[in-house]
Coordinates of C-alpha atoms in Angstrom, one line a residue:
Chain G
M1 CA 38.8 218.0 50.5
L2 CA 36.0 215.4 50.1
R3 CA 32.9 216.6 48.0
M4 CA 29.8 214.4 48.6
E5 CA 26.8 215.1 45.7
Y6 CA 23.5 214.6 45.7
A7 CA 24.4 210.7 47.0
G8 CA 21.6 208.0 46.8
Y9 CA 21.9 204.5 48.4
R10 CA 19.1 202.6 49.6
H11 CA 19.4 199.3 51.5
S12 CA 17.4 196.2 50.0
I13 CA 15.0 194.3 52.4
Y14 CA 13.9 191.3 51.8
S15 CA 9.7 190.8 50.7
P16 CA 9.2 187.7 49.8
R17 CA 6.0 186.5 47.2
L18 CA 5.0 183.7 46.4
L19 CA 6.5 183.0 43.3
Q20 CA 9.7 185.4 43.6
P21 CA 10.8 184.1 47.1
W22 CA 14.0 186.4 46.8
H23 CA 12.6 189.5 45.5
T24 CA 13.9 192.6 47.2
R25 CA 12.3 196.2 47.7
P26 CA 14.8 199.4 48.0
G27 CA 14.5 200.0 52.7
P28 CA 16.0 203.0 53.6
G29 CA 19.4 204.4 53.2
V30 CA 20.2 208.5 52.2
F31 CA 18.6 210.7 49.9
S32 CA 20.2 213.2 47.6
A33 CA 23.1 214.1 50.5
E34 CA 25.4 216.6 49.5
L35 CA 28.2 217.6 52.4
S36 CA 31.3 219.1 52.0
L37 CA 34.7 217.9 54.3
Y38 CA 37.2 220.3 54.7
E39 CA 40.8 220.3 56.0
G40 CA 41.5 220.0 59.1
T41 CA 38.3 220.7 60.5
I42 CA 35.9 218.0 63.0
L43 CA 32.6 217.3 61.9
G44 CA 30.1 216.2 63.8
L45 CA 27.0 214.2 62.2
V46 CA 24.5 214.1 64.4
G47 CA 20.6 212.4 64.0
P48 CA 18.9 209.6 66.1
N49 CA 19.6 205.6 65.6
G50 CA 17.8 205.1 62.2
A51 CA 18.3 208.2 60.6
G52 CA 21.1 207.2 58.3
K53 CA 24.4 207.7 59.7
T54 CA 26.1 204.3 59.4
T55 CA 25.1 203.5 56.1
L56 CA 26.4 208.7 54.8
L57 CA 29.9 207.3 56.8
R58 CA 30.2 203.9 54.9
L59 CA 29.3 205.4 50.9
L60 CA 32.0 208.5 52.1
A61 CA 34.8 205.4 52.9
G62 CA 33.5 203.1 49.6
I63 CA 32.8 200.5 51.6
L64 CA 28.7 201.3 49.8
P65 CA 28.7 201.6 46.0
L66 CA 26.2 205.5 45.2
Q67 CA 23.5 204.1 43.5
K68 CA 23.0 208.0 42.9
G69 CA 24.7 210.7 43.1
K70 CA 28.8 211.6 43.2
I71 CA 31.8 211.7 45.3
C72 CA 34.7 214.3 44.3
A73 CA 37.8 215.1 45.6
G74 CA 38.5 218.3 46.1
E75 CA 37.0 221.0 43.5
E76 CA 37.5 218.3 40.5
Q77 CA 33.6 217.3 39.0
E78 CA 35.0 214.1 38.0
P79 CA 33.3 211.3 41.1
I80 CA 36.9 209.7 42.8
S81 CA 36.9 205.8 42.2
S82 CA 36.3 204.0 45.4
Q83 CA 40.0 202.6 45.5
E84 CA 40.8 206.2 44.8
L85 CA 38.9 207.5 48.2
R86 CA 39.7 204.1 50.9
M87 CA 43.3 205.0 49.4
K88 CA 42.3 209.2 51.3
V89 CA 39.7 207.8 53.9
G90 CA 40.2 206.3 57.2
H91 CA 37.2 204.6 58.7
M92 CA 36.2 203.9 62.3
P93 CA 33.1 201.3 62.4
E94 CA 31.4 201.2 65.2
Q95 CA 32.1 198.5 67.7
V96 CA 34.2 196.2 66.7
R97 CA 34.5 192.8 68.6
W98 CA 38.3 192.3 68.4
Q99 CA 38.5 188.5 69.1
G100 CA 40.8 185.6 69.0
K101 CA 44.0 184.7 69.4
K102 CA 46.0 186.9 67.6
S103 CA 47.7 189.5 68.5
V104 CA 47.1 193.3 68.6
Q105 CA 50.0 194.2 66.5
Q106 CA 49.4 190.4 64.4
A107 CA 45.6 192.0 63.9
L108 CA 47.4 195.5 62.6
L109 CA 49.4 194.1 60.4
E110 CA 47.4 191.9 58.4
L111 CA 45.7 194.6 58.0
G112 CA 48.4 197.1 57.2
E113 CA 49.3 194.5 54.5
M114 CA 46.5 196.2 52.4
R115 CA 47.3 199.9 52.5
H116 CA 51.3 198.8 52.2
A117 CA 51.4 199.6 56.4
D118 CA 55.4 198.5 57.9
Q119 CA 56.1 197.6 61.1
N120 CA 57.4 200.2 62.1
H121 CA 54.3 203.1 61.3
I122 CA 51.9 200.0 63.4
E123 CA 54.3 200.1 66.5
Q124 CA 53.4 204.1 66.0
L125 CA 50.4 203.9 65.8
L126 CA 49.6 201.6 68.4
K127 CA 52.1 204.0 70.2
L128 CA 49.6 207.4 69.1
V129 CA 46.6 205.6 70.7
G130 CA 48.1 204.5 73.8
L131 CA 48.1 200.6 72.8
Q132 CA 52.2 200.0 73.3
S133 CA 52.4 197.6 76.1
R134 CA 49.4 195.6 75.1
M135 CA 51.1 194.9 71.5
S136 CA 51.8 191.2 72.5
S137 CA 48.2 190.8 74.2
P138 CA 45.8 188.6 72.8
L139 CA 43.2 190.3 71.0
N140 CA 40.6 188.6 73.5
E141 CA 42.0 189.7 76.5
L142 CA 40.7 193.7 75.4
S143 CA 38.6 195.3 77.2
Q144 CA 36.0 197.3 75.9
G145 CA 37.8 201.0 75.6
M146 CA 40.7 199.4 74.4
R147 CA 39.7 197.5 71.6
Q148 CA 37.8 200.9 71.0
R149 CA 41.5 201.9 70.7
L150 CA 42.3 199.4 68.7
T151 CA 39.8 199.9 65.6
L152 CA 41.1 204.2 66.0
A153 CA 44.6 202.7 64.7
A154 CA 43.0 200.3 62.4
A155 CA 41.8 203.8 60.8
L156 CA 44.8 205.3 60.9
L157 CA 46.5 202.4 59.4
G158 CA 48.7 204.7 56.3
S159 CA 48.2 207.5 57.6
P160 CA 44.4 208.5 55.7
R161 CA 43.6 212.7 55.2
I162 CA 39.8 211.9 55.9
L163 CA 38.9 209.9 59.2
L164 CA 35.4 209.0 59.9
L165 CA 34.4 207.8 63.1
D166 CA 31.5 206.0 64.2
E167 CA 30.5 206.2 67.5
P168 CA 33.7 206.2 68.3
L169 CA 33.4 207.6 72.3
N170 CA 31.0 204.1 73.1
G171 CA 33.0 202.4 75.4
L172 CA 35.9 204.2 76.8
D173 CA 36.0 205.8 79.7
P174 CA 36.1 209.9 80.6
V175 CA 39.6 210.3 80.7
A176 CA 40.0 207.6 78.2
S177 CA 37.5 210.1 76.4
E178 CA 39.0 213.2 76.6
A179 CA 42.6 211.3 75.3
F180 CA 41.0 210.3 72.6
V181 CA 39.2 213.7 72.2
L182 CA 43.2 215.5 72.1
L183 CA 44.4 213.2 69.5
L184 CA 41.7 214.2 67.4
R185 CA 42.8 217.8 67.8
K186 CA 45.8 216.6 67.1
L187 CA 45.2 215.3 63.9
T188 CA 43.4 218.2 62.8
Q189 CA 46.5 220.5 63.3
K190 CA 48.0 218.0 61.0
G191 CA 45.1 219.0 57.9
V192 CA 43.2 214.9 58.4
S193 CA 39.4 216.5 58.1
I194 CA 37.2 214.2 60.8
V195 CA 33.8 213.4 60.9
I196 CA 32.5 211.9 63.8
S197 CA 28.7 209.9 63.9
S198 CA 27.4 210.0 67.4
H199 CA 24.1 210.0 68.8
R200 CA 25.9 211.1 72.0
V201 CA 25.3 214.9 71.1
D202 CA 26.4 216.0 74.8
G203 CA 30.5 214.8 74.0
L204 CA 30.8 216.0 70.6
V205 CA 29.9 220.0 72.1
G206 CA 33.5 222.1 71.7
L207 CA 34.5 219.5 69.7
I208 CA 33.3 219.2 66.7
D209 CA 34.0 223.0 63.9
R210 CA 30.7 222.2 61.9
L211 CA 27.2 219.9 62.0
A212 CA 25.1 218.4 59.8
L213 CA 21.9 217.3 61.5
M214 CA 20.6 214.2 59.5
H215 CA 16.9 212.9 59.8
Q216 CA 15.2 209.7 57.4
G217 CA 17.9 209.5 55.3
Q218 CA 18.3 213.2 55.1
I219 CA 21.0 215.9 55.8
L220 CA 18.5 218.6 57.1
A221 CA 21.3 221.2 57.7
E222 CA 24.8 221.7 58.0
G223 CA 27.4 223.8 58.7
T224 CA 29.2 225.9 61.4
M225 CA 26.5 225.7 64.7
D226 CA 25.7 229.6 64.6
D227 CA 25.2 228.6 60.5
V228 CA 23.1 226.1 61.2
A229 CA 21.5 227.3 64.1
R230 CA 20.9 230.7 62.5
D231 CA 19.2 228.6 59.6
L232 CA 16.8 227.1 61.6
G233 CA 16.6 230.5 62.7
L234 CA 16.6 229.5 66.4
K235 CA 18.5 232.7 68.8
N236 CA 20.8 232.2 72.0
K237 CA 18.6 231.6 75.0
T238 CA 18.8 233.2 78.1
E239 CA 19.7 230.4 81.3
M240 CA 19.5 230.8 84.6
R241 CA 19.2 229.6 87.9
G242 CA 18.2 230.7 91.5
K243 CA 16.9 230.0 94.7
G244 CA 13.7 230.8 97.2
Q245 CA 10.8 232.2 95.6
M246 CA 10.7 231.2 91.4
P247 CA 10.1 235.1 89.5
E248 CA 7.0 236.0 87.7
F249 CA 8.8 236.3 84.3
T250 CA 5.1 237.8 82.7
K251 CA 5.7 240.3 84.8
Y252 CA 8.3 240.8 82.5
S253 CA 7.1 241.2 79.5
F254 CA 7.5 237.4 79.0
K255 CA 5.1 235.2 76.4
K256 CA 3.9 232.3 78.8
E257 CA 5.8 229.8 75.7
D258 CA 8.5 232.0 75.7
V259 CA 9.7 231.0 79.3
E260 CA 10.7 226.6 79.6
L261 CA 10.8 226.7 84.0
R262 CA 11.7 223.8 86.7
A263 CA 11.2 224.0 90.6
D264 CA 12.3 222.5 92.5
N265 CA 13.7 222.1 96.8
G266 CA 13.3 225.5 96.7
S267 CA 15.8 226.2 93.5
W268 CA 14.3 227.1 90.2
H269 CA 15.9 227.3 86.8
A270 CA 14.5 228.9 83.8
V271 CA 15.3 229.1 79.9
I272 CA 13.9 232.0 77.6
N273 CA 13.8 231.5 74.5
K274 CA 16.1 235.2 73.8
P275 CA 18.8 236.4 74.7
Q276 CA 18.1 239.2 77.1
P277 CA 21.1 240.4 79.0
E278 CA 19.1 243.7 80.7
L279 CA 17.1 241.2 82.8
L280 CA 19.7 240.1 84.8
I281 CA 19.5 243.4 86.9
E282 CA 16.3 243.9 86.5
L283 CA 15.6 240.7 88.5
L284 CA 18.5 241.5 91.2
N285 CA 17.0 244.6 91.5
D286 CA 13.2 242.9 92.4
G287 CA 15.4 240.9 95.4
H288 CA 15.8 237.3 93.6
S289 CA 18.7 235.4 94.5
L290 CA 20.2 234.2 91.2
T291 CA 23.5 231.6 91.2
E292 CA 23.6 231.3 87.6
W293 CA 23.4 233.3 84.5
K294 CA 24.3 232.6 80.9
I295 CA 23.2 233.4 77.5
R296 CA 24.1 230.1 75.7
Q297 CA 23.5 229.1 71.5
P298 CA 20.6 226.6 71.2
N299 CA 22.7 222.9 71.4
V300 CA 22.2 220.0 69.1
I301 CA 20.0 218.5 69.8
E302 CA 17.4 221.7 69.7
M303 CA 18.6 221.9 66.4
L304 CA 17.6 219.2 65.2
C305 CA 14.2 219.4 67.3
A306 CA 14.0 222.2 65.0
A307 CA 15.7 220.4 62.0
T308 CA 13.0 217.5 62.5
G309 CA 10.0 219.7 63.5
L310 CA 9.6 217.2 66.3
S311 CA 9.8 216.6 69.9
I312 CA 12.6 215.6 72.0
E313 CA 10.9 212.4 72.8
D314 CA 9.4 211.7 69.1
V315 CA 12.9 212.0 67.8
G316 CA 14.9 209.9 70.2
L317 CA 11.7 207.5 70.4
E318 CA 11.1 207.4 66.7
V319 CA 11.9 204.5 64.5
T320 CA 13.4 204.7 61.1
S321 CA 9.8 203.6 58.4
S322 CA 11.1 201.6 55.6
A323 CA 8.2 203.3 53.8
T324 CA 8.8 205.9 51.7
I325 CA 9.9 208.6 53.2
P326 CA 8.9 212.2 51.4
L327 CA 12.5 214.1 51.3
R328 CA 12.7 217.7 53.5
K329 CA 15.8 219.8 52.2
F330 CA 16.4 222.8 54.9
G331 CA 16.4 226.3 52.9
G332 CA 15.3 224.7 49.7
E333 CA 12.5 222.7 48.0
E334 CA 11.0 220.0 49.0
E335 CA 11.5 216.8 46.4
Chain T
M1 CA 55.1 195.7 46.7
S2 CA 52.8 194.4 43.4
D3 CA 49.4 192.9 43.9
F4 CA 49.9 188.9 43.2
S5 CA 53.2 189.6 46.4
R6 CA 50.1 191.3 48.8
I7 CA 47.6 188.9 47.8
A8 CA 50.7 185.8 48.8
K9 CA 51.3 187.7 51.8
L10 CA 48.3 188.2 53.6
A11 CA 46.6 184.6 52.1
K12 CA 50.7 183.6 54.4
R13 CA 49.3 185.0 57.5
L14 CA 45.8 183.7 57.1
A15 CA 47.0 180.4 56.4
I16 CA 49.1 180.5 59.2
E17 CA 46.1 182.0 61.7
R18 CA 44.2 178.5 60.2
M19 CA 46.7 176.1 60.1
F20 CA 47.0 177.0 64.5
S21 CA 44.0 177.2 65.7
M22 CA 42.8 175.1 67.8
R23 CA 40.6 173.4 65.5
M24 CA 43.5 171.9 64.2
Y25 CA 44.7 170.5 67.0
I26 CA 41.3 168.8 67.4
M27 CA 41.4 167.8 64.0
L28 CA 44.5 167.3 62.7
P29 CA 44.1 163.6 65.1
I30 CA 41.5 162.9 63.1
L31 CA 43.9 163.0 59.7
V32 CA 46.6 161.3 60.9
L33 CA 44.1 158.1 61.6
F34 CA 42.4 158.9 58.4
I35 CA 45.3 159.4 55.7
P36 CA 48.8 157.8 56.5
G37 CA 46.4 154.9 58.9
M38 CA 44.6 154.3 55.7
A39 CA 47.8 154.1 53.8
W40 CA 48.9 152.0 56.2
G41 CA 46.1 149.4 56.4
F42 CA 45.4 149.2 52.2
S43 CA 49.6 148.7 51.9
D44 CA 49.2 145.0 53.8
P45 CA 50.5 142.4 52.0
D46 CA 47.9 140.6 52.8
I47 CA 44.7 142.8 52.6
V48 CA 41.6 141.0 50.4
L49 CA 39.5 143.6 49.6
P50 CA 35.5 143.3 48.4
G51 CA 35.9 140.9 45.4
G52 CA 38.7 139.1 46.0
H53 CA 40.3 142.3 44.7
Q54 CA 44.4 142.7 46.1
P55 CA 45.5 146.5 44.5
E56 CA 48.6 146.4 42.4
N57 CA 51.1 148.6 42.9
A58 CA 51.4 151.5 44.7
M59 CA 49.1 154.1 43.3
E60 CA 46.8 151.8 43.7
V61 CA 47.0 151.9 47.0
L62 CA 47.1 155.3 47.1
F63 CA 43.7 155.4 45.0
Y64 CA 42.3 153.5 47.8
A65 CA 43.8 154.8 50.4
S66 CA 42.5 158.6 48.8
L67 CA 39.4 158.1 51.2
G68 CA 41.2 159.6 53.7
V69 CA 40.7 162.5 51.8
V70 CA 37.5 162.2 51.2
F71 CA 36.3 161.0 54.9
G72 CA 38.9 163.1 56.5
A73 CA 40.6 165.9 54.5
T74 CA 37.5 167.1 53.0
V75 CA 35.0 167.5 56.5
C76 CA 38.2 169.9 58.3
A77 CA 38.2 172.4 54.7
V78 CA 34.8 172.4 55.5
L79 CA 35.6 173.5 59.5
L80 CA 38.7 175.8 58.5
S81 CA 36.6 178.1 56.5
Y82 CA 33.4 177.7 57.7
D83 CA 33.6 181.6 58.9
S84 CA 36.1 182.9 56.8
V85 CA 33.6 185.8 55.9
S86 CA 31.0 185.4 57.9
R87 CA 32.5 185.6 62.1
E88 CA 34.5 188.6 60.4
R89 CA 31.2 189.8 59.8
A90 CA 29.5 189.9 62.9
S91 CA 32.4 190.9 64.6
G92 CA 32.4 194.7 62.5
V93 CA 36.1 193.1 61.0
L94 CA 35.0 192.7 57.6
E95 CA 33.6 196.7 57.2
L96 CA 37.8 198.0 58.9
R97 CA 38.7 195.6 56.1
L98 CA 36.4 196.3 53.0
S99 CA 37.8 200.2 53.6
Q100 CA 40.9 199.3 53.2
P101 CA 42.2 200.6 49.4
M102 CA 42.9 197.1 48.5
P103 CA 40.7 195.3 45.8
R104 CA 37.7 193.2 47.3
S105 CA 38.6 190.6 44.4
H106 CA 42.1 190.6 45.6
Q107 CA 41.7 190.3 49.5
A108 CA 38.4 187.4 48.5
L109 CA 41.5 186.2 46.5
S110 CA 43.7 186.2 49.9
I111 CA 41.1 184.6 51.6
A112 CA 40.7 181.3 49.6
L113 CA 44.2 181.6 48.8
G114 CA 45.0 181.0 52.8
A115 CA 42.0 178.8 53.8
W116 CA 43.0 176.3 50.8
K117 CA 47.0 176.4 52.5
A118 CA 45.7 176.1 55.5
I119 CA 44.6 172.1 54.9
L120 CA 45.7 171.9 51.9
I121 CA 49.8 172.2 53.6
P122 CA 49.0 169.9 56.6
T123 CA 46.7 167.2 54.4
W124 CA 50.6 167.1 52.0
V125 CA 52.5 166.4 54.9
L126 CA 50.4 163.8 55.5
L127 CA 50.0 162.4 51.5
L128 CA 54.1 162.6 51.9
L129 CA 54.2 160.2 55.0
S130 CA 51.9 158.0 53.7
L131 CA 54.4 157.9 50.6
V132 CA 56.7 156.9 52.5
I133 CA 54.1 154.4 54.3
V134 CA 53.4 152.6 50.2
R135 CA 57.5 152.4 50.2
Y136 CA 57.8 150.9 53.1
R137 CA 55.8 148.4 53.2
M138 CA 56.0 147.0 49.6
G139 CA 59.3 148.5 49.1
E140 CA 57.7 150.5 45.6
W141 CA 57.3 154.0 45.0
I142 CA 54.7 156.3 43.0
S143 CA 56.2 157.4 39.5
A144 CA 56.9 160.7 39.7
V145 CA 53.8 161.4 37.2
D146 CA 51.7 159.1 39.7
F147 CA 53.3 161.6 42.6
I148 CA 52.3 164.6 40.6
V149 CA 48.6 163.7 40.4
Y150 CA 47.8 162.8 43.6
F151 CA 49.1 165.7 45.1
V152 CA 47.4 168.0 42.7
S153 CA 43.9 166.4 42.8
T154 CA 44.3 166.2 46.0
A155 CA 44.3 169.9 46.4
L156 CA 42.2 170.2 43.9
I157 CA 39.1 168.7 45.9
L158 CA 40.1 170.3 48.8
L159 CA 40.1 173.7 47.5
W160 CA 36.8 172.5 46.1
Y161 CA 35.0 172.3 49.8
V162 CA 37.3 175.2 50.6
L163 CA 35.6 177.4 47.7
F164 CA 31.9 176.2 48.2
T165 CA 32.2 177.2 52.2
L166 CA 33.7 179.9 51.6
M167 CA 30.8 181.5 49.2
A168 CA 28.3 179.9 52.0
S169 CA 30.3 182.1 54.4
S170 CA 30.5 185.0 52.3
F171 CA 26.1 184.9 51.9
T172 CA 25.2 183.7 55.3
R173 CA 25.4 186.1 58.0
E174 CA 24.9 183.3 60.8
Q175 CA 28.3 181.1 61.4
A176 CA 26.3 178.3 61.7
T177 CA 24.4 178.6 58.3
S178 CA 27.5 178.6 57.2
I179 CA 29.1 175.4 58.3
S180 CA 25.1 173.5 58.1
F181 CA 25.9 174.8 54.3
G182 CA 29.2 173.0 54.1
I183 CA 28.6 169.9 56.2
G184 CA 25.8 169.3 54.2
M185 CA 27.2 169.8 51.1
W186 CA 30.5 167.7 52.0
F187 CA 27.5 164.9 53.3
L188 CA 25.9 165.3 50.0
F189 CA 28.7 164.4 47.7
T190 CA 30.1 162.1 50.5
F191 CA 27.4 159.8 51.2
L192 CA 24.4 161.4 49.6
W193 CA 25.4 161.5 45.8
A194 CA 25.7 157.4 45.5
L195 CA 21.5 157.6 45.8
V196 CA 21.6 159.9 43.4
T197 CA 23.5 157.9 41.1
T198 CA 20.6 155.5 41.6
M199 CA 17.8 157.7 41.3
V200 CA 18.8 159.0 38.2
A201 CA 20.2 155.6 37.0
F202 CA 16.6 153.9 37.6
A203 CA 14.8 157.0 36.1
S204 CA 17.0 156.3 33.0
G205 CA 16.2 152.2 33.1
V206 CA 19.4 151.3 33.9
A207 CA 20.3 148.1 36.4
I208 CA 21.6 149.7 39.9
G209 CA 24.0 148.3 41.0
Q210 CA 25.4 145.5 38.4
E211 CA 29.3 146.5 38.6
N212 CA 29.6 144.0 35.2
D213 CA 26.7 145.8 33.2
A214 CA 28.4 148.7 30.8
S215 CA 25.3 151.3 30.8
W216 CA 25.3 151.3 34.9
I217 CA 29.2 152.3 35.0
M218 CA 28.9 154.8 31.8
L219 CA 26.3 156.6 33.9
E220 CA 28.2 155.8 36.8
G221 CA 31.4 157.4 36.0
A222 CA 29.9 160.6 33.9
L223 CA 27.0 161.6 37.2
D224 CA 30.7 161.9 39.2
L225 CA 31.7 164.3 36.9
L226 CA 29.0 166.4 39.0
S227 CA 30.3 165.4 41.6
P228 CA 34.3 167.4 43.3
N229 CA 34.4 164.1 45.1
G230 CA 34.1 162.0 41.5
V231 CA 36.2 164.3 39.9
Y232 CA 38.8 163.7 42.1
H233 CA 38.5 159.8 41.8
H234 CA 38.1 160.2 38.5
L235 CA 41.4 162.4 38.1
L236 CA 43.5 159.5 40.2
E237 CA 42.0 156.7 38.0
S238 CA 43.3 158.1 35.0
R239 CA 46.3 157.8 36.7
L240 CA 45.5 153.8 36.7
P241 CA 45.0 152.2 33.4
Q242 CA 43.3 148.6 35.2
I243 CA 40.3 151.4 35.2
D244 CA 38.2 152.5 33.6
R245 CA 34.2 154.0 33.9
G246 CA 34.0 155.6 30.0
I247 CA 35.5 159.5 30.5
A248 CA 38.4 160.5 29.2
S249 CA 41.7 162.1 30.8
W250 CA 40.7 165.6 29.3
Q251 CA 36.4 165.7 30.3
S252 CA 38.5 164.7 34.4
W253 CA 40.2 168.0 34.3
G254 CA 37.9 169.6 32.0
M255 CA 35.3 169.2 34.8
A256 CA 38.2 170.2 37.4
L257 CA 38.9 173.2 35.9
V258 CA 35.3 174.0 36.0
W259 CA 34.7 173.6 39.5
T260 CA 37.4 175.6 39.8
V261 CA 36.6 178.2 37.9
V262 CA 33.2 178.9 38.9
P263 CA 32.9 178.6 42.4
F264 CA 36.1 181.5 42.5
W265 CA 34.6 182.4 40.6
V266 CA 31.1 183.6 42.4
F267 CA 33.0 183.6 45.4
I268 CA 34.5 187.1 44.2
R269 CA 31.8 188.0 42.6
R270 CA 30.2 187.6 45.6
M271 CA 32.9 189.5 47.6
N272 CA 32.6 192.6 45.5
R273 CA 29.1 192.8 46.3
V274 CA 29.0 192.0 49.8
I275 CA 27.4 194.6 52.5
P276 CA 29.5 194.5 55.8

């Protein structure tokens, strides 16, 4: 549907010099990003703060110009013009603070002028996002969740085939989040391709069809969850909870480093870094009391840690340096 | 829908939003006092201006009353348009706008036209009221050409101030910086330009402030071409044969064109590159 090839963009950072107070230097951004968007799928763009997710979305939305690489539509080799790109794409920026005395409907009509959207279409959109009862309300009176819905309605103006959502779940209550997810599912059934950028990975699991892991401006891995896990060498894990005495896992021929253990108030929790279906019978035969047992896929955070080579703490706390960042491409050579 | 009608429709929406904003309600009494108020004062049959001068005709009265535009309407233009881009940038709405397929240059045009119309329409209404006041007080209408020159010149000076402020608004991330630039520029051209003229005259060896000294008048006239207020007065003076400051009509209109095209070009260029 849309292909991004070797896309690059670096923000300019003011670096004043004595005789050149206006001097800038290239800062962080996106480096050689390759990404394909497919019809009717949801791609989760995941990375820590400052990973370049918003910049990547802005490139896809035609808001920022590409400094390197190209964006092509379908199988075409020629790059798509930014105006054509903006025609195809609906963009929902992070946290739009709608304000002023104008009504919800007027705000959308104003944006609708730029996309040939008529009043009827706008009323339908407001109904779709659950703001029909707030059509005449001034923007100043909207709650954060309503503002998010209005931003989504704005992104859906002109019925775009590609929808880019930057942290869309921020400010939404659980019910609104659920409704939002259902709405996204409906859109994918109509063939809309959706990209969701989020640092709240728990909200994405079960929603996304594909995953792209970003760190320091690079896409480290991309594909279905299974593909990414396989590429990263991550196996399914065995997770269990129990009561009473914690089992001695070394007895079951596990190395200490293969097992993560946690115990509190007479119960325990263990994660084994590989699928071990036969262990269940052994534990039960040895008289251990199990309350939960499952073999699960590696989660997104584990994938991100594996892709970056960093611990959870490091991924979470790292602040992107504006210095030159070494490019690391998963499964390929270093650049 | 053609591009032009889309730009016009969007500009109309932006203009209406600003024209009925709280700040316009606050500024309207100031405009009323400055524009028709000055027309009322200068059309007094017994008025004697400094130097014992008395206005001779309706156009001359309106020329003096144009001070209301210079002091009142221009600052209102700044106050109405200072946040046209910066507020939307800060709130994130600009990012939504820039992601629409409408070309950025068209968006820039509609923002400029919207902000301009928001101050132009009330000012023109008050100018019309001024014409009626002058007719009532002096029993005289201005000619059709005077009317066109007066209204077009006023429209132009307002456009220049709107464009300067929009440029500042598009460059700055903080609205306070944008308004500081707009007010600073208004202050420079409205109050400090005389100081600039004096300094240049001093540096050029011209006697300062000698009303009968041709070289001072010529220098002042030439330097006024570098100020929007000065160009505005030159345009109005082109309809007053009794005033001659050595600047031909085509020079005034030529500079008016420059003052219009250059800021428009800079603003559109800036909007083409702005990062939300």
